[in-house]
XYZ file of C-alpha atoms in Angstrom:
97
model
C -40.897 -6.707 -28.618
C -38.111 -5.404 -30.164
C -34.462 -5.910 -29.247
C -33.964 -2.321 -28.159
C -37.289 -2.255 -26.379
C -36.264 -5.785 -24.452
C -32.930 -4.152 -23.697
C -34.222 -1.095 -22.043
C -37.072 -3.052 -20.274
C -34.323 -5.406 -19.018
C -31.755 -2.623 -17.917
C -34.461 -1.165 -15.900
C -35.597 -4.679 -14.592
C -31.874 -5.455 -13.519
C -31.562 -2.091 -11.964
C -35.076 -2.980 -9.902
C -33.942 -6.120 -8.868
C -30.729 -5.147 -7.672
C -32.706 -2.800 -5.313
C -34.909 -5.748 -3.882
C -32.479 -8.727 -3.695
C -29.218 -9.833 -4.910
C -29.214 -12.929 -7.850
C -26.415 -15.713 -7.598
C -26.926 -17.411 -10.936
C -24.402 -16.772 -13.552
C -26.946 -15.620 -16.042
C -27.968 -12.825 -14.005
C -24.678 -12.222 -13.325
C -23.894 -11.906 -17.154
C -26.561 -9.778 -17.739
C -26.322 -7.421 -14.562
C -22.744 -7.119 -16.083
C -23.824 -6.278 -19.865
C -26.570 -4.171 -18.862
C -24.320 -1.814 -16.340
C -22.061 -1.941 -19.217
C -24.797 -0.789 -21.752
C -25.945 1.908 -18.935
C -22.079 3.406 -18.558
C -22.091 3.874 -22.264
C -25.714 5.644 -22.219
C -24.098 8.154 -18.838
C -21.845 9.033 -21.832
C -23.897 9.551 -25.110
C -27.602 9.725 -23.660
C -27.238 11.279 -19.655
C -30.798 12.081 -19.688
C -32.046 8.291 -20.327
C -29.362 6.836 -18.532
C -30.590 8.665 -15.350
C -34.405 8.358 -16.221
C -33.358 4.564 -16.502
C -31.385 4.454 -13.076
C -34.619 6.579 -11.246
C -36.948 3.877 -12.645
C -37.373 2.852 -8.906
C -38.326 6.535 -7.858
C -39.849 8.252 -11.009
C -42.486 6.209 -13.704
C -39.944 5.667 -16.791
C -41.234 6.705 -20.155
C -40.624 3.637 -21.816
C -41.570 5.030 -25.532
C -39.097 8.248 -24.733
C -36.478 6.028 -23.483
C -36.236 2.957 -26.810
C -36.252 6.103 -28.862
C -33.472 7.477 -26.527
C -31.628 3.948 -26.654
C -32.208 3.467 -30.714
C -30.958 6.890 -31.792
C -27.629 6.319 -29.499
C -26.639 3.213 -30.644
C -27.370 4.401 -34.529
C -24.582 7.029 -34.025
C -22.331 5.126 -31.649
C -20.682 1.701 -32.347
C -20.087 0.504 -28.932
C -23.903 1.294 -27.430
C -24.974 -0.846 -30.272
C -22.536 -3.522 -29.385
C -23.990 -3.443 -25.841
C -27.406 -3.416 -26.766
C -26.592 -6.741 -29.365
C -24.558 -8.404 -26.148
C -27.800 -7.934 -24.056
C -30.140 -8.875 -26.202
C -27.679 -12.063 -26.894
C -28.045 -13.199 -23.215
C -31.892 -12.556 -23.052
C -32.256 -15.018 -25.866
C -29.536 -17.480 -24.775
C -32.138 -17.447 -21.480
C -35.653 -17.486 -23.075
C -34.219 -20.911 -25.251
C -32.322 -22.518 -22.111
C-alpha cells in the first residue's frame, strides 16, 4: 500500500473508531492528533474529500477517488504533504514496535 493510500485508510479508520470507542494509548493519541491535523488541512485545499472522509461512517468512501484527492493536494501544498509524511511516520513507528 502506498503511503498516501495508508494515510487516507487510516484517517478514515481513526475517524471510525472515534465513533465506536475512545483509545488511551499514546500512539493512538499521536495519530488521532496527526490525522485531524492532516483532515483540517484537506477542509482547506480538498472540502469535497475531507467531508467524503468525515461521512465514511454514513456514506461508502471511494477510496480510489479519495488517494487521488489526497495525492494531488499534497503535490501542490507543502503542509498536506508534511501531514501526510507525519502520519505515515507514526504508522510505521507502530507496525515495527
Amino acid at each position: 500500500m502506498e503511503p498516501v493510500e495508508l494515510t487516507v485508510a487510516a484517517l478514515a479508520a481513526l475517524i471510525i473508531t472515534k465513533a465506536t470507542e475512545k483509545t488511551g494509548e499514546k500512539l493512538g493519541e499521536k495519530l488521532f492528533e496527526q490525522g485531524g491535523t492532516l483532515l483540517q488541512q484537506l477542509r482547506r485545499k480538498s472540502p469535497q474529500t475531507a467531508l467524503a472522509i468525515e461521512k465514511v461512517n454514513e456514506t461508502p468512501l471511494d477510496w480510489g477517488k479519495a488517494v487521488i484527492d489526497v495525492k494531488e493536494t499534497a503535490k501542490t501544498d507543502p503542509e498536506v504533504a508534511q501531514a501526510i509524511a507525519n502520519v505515515e511516520a507514526t504508522i510505521t513507528e507502530d507496525v515495527y514496535r
